[in-house]
CSV table of C-alpha atoms in Angstrom, one decimal:
chain,number,residue,atom,x,y,z
A,1,MET,CA,-10.9,-53.1,22.8
A,2,LYS,CA,-7.3,-52.5,24.1
A,3,LYS,CA,-5.9,-55.0,21.7
A,4,LEU,CA,-7.7,-53.4,18.8
A,5,ILE,CA,-6.4,-49.9,19.7
A,6,THR,CA,-2.9,-51.3,20.2
A,7,PHE,CA,-3.0,-53.1,16.8
A,8,LEU,CA,-4.2,-50.0,15.0
A,9,PHE,CA,-1.6,-47.8,16.7
A,10,LEU,CA,1.2,-50.2,15.7
A,11,MET,CA,-0.1,-50.4,12.1
A,12,VAL,CA,-0.1,-46.6,11.8
A,13,PHE,CA,3.3,-46.3,13.4
A,14,GLN,CA,4.7,-49.0,11.1
A,15,ILE,CA,3.5,-47.2,8.0
A,16,ALA,CA,5.0,-43.9,9.2
A,17,VAL,CA,8.4,-45.5,9.9
A,18,PHE,CA,9.3,-47.0,6.6
A,19,ALA,CA,10.4,-45.0,3.6
A,20,CYS,CA,8.4,-44.7,0.5
A,21,PRO,CA,9.8,-46.5,-2.7
A,22,VAL,CA,11.1,-43.3,-4.2
A,23,CYS,CA,13.0,-42.3,-1.1
A,24,GLU,CA,14.2,-45.9,-0.6
A,25,ARG,CA,15.7,-45.9,-4.1
A,26,ASN,CA,17.5,-42.6,-3.6
A,27,GLN,CA,19.1,-43.4,-0.2
A,28,PRO,CA,22.5,-44.9,0.2
A,29,LYS,CA,22.7,-48.6,1.0
A,30,VAL,CA,23.1,-48.1,4.7
A,31,LEU,CA,20.0,-46.0,5.1
A,32,ARG,CA,17.8,-47.6,2.5
A,33,GLY,CA,14.3,-48.2,3.8
A,34,ILE,CA,14.8,-46.3,7.0
A,35,VAL,CA,14.5,-42.6,6.2
A,36,HIS,CA,12.6,-40.3,3.9
A,37,GLY,CA,14.0,-37.4,1.9
A,38,VAL,CA,17.5,-36.6,0.7
A,39,GLY,CA,20.3,-38.7,2.0
A,40,PRO,CA,23.6,-37.6,3.2
A,41,GLU,CA,25.3,-35.3,0.7
A,42,SER,CA,29.0,-36.0,1.8
A,43,ASN,CA,31.1,-37.9,4.3
A,44,TRP,CA,30.9,-34.9,6.6
A,45,ASP,CA,27.3,-35.7,7.3
A,46,TYR,CA,28.2,-39.1,8.6
A,47,ILE,CA,31.0,-37.6,10.7
A,48,SER,CA,28.7,-35.1,12.3
A,49,ILE,CA,26.0,-37.7,13.0
A,50,TRP,CA,28.5,-40.0,14.7
A,51,PHE,CA,29.9,-37.1,16.7
A,52,THR,CA,26.5,-36.3,17.9
A,53,ILE,CA,25.7,-39.9,18.8
A,54,ILE,CA,28.9,-40.1,20.8
A,55,ILE,CA,28.1,-36.9,22.7
A,56,ALA,CA,24.6,-38.2,23.4
A,57,LEU,CA,25.9,-41.5,24.7
A,58,ILE,CA,28.4,-39.8,27.0
A,59,THR,CA,25.7,-37.6,28.3
A,60,LEU,CA,23.4,-40.5,29.0
A,61,PHE,CA,26.2,-42.4,30.8
A,62,TYR,CA,27.0,-39.6,33.1
A,63,SER,CA,23.3,-38.7,33.7
A,64,LEU,CA,22.6,-42.3,34.8
A,65,LYS,CA,25.8,-42.5,36.8
A,66,TRP,CA,25.1,-39.4,38.8
A,67,LEU,CA,21.4,-40.2,39.2
A,68,ILE,CA,22.1,-43.7,40.6
A,69,LYS,CA,25.0,-42.8,42.8
A,70,PRO,CA,25.0,-39.0,43.2
A,71,GLY,CA,27.9,-38.9,45.7
A,72,GLU,CA,26.0,-36.5,48.0
A,73,LYS,CA,25.8,-37.6,51.7
A,74,ASN,CA,23.1,-35.1,52.6
A,75,THR,CA,19.8,-36.9,52.6
A,76,ASP,CA,18.0,-33.6,51.9
A,77,HIS,CA,19.8,-33.2,48.6
A,78,ILE,CA,17.4,-32.7,45.6
A,79,LYS,CA,18.8,-35.7,43.8
A,80,TYR,CA,17.4,-38.0,46.5
A,81,SER,CA,13.9,-36.8,45.8
A,82,ILE,CA,14.2,-38.5,42.3
A,83,LEU,CA,15.4,-41.8,43.8
A,84,LYS,CA,12.6,-42.1,46.4
């Protein structure tokens, strides 16, 4: 039963991920087959997306860094409750 539910879930998820043929035709080559709807309208769209990705990666790096090695010596610090 678990295998059947997993298979059905993956099939539904796969259908939702891929773009329809009309959207695929209208997208730029880089995004073809990935997204639905209108593609980027100018190069500023790509710049803003990359800027957002960079900020998210920096945030992820520092979050993991401070979660793994918080730098606090006090064992009652709230960060250690996550690590336990």
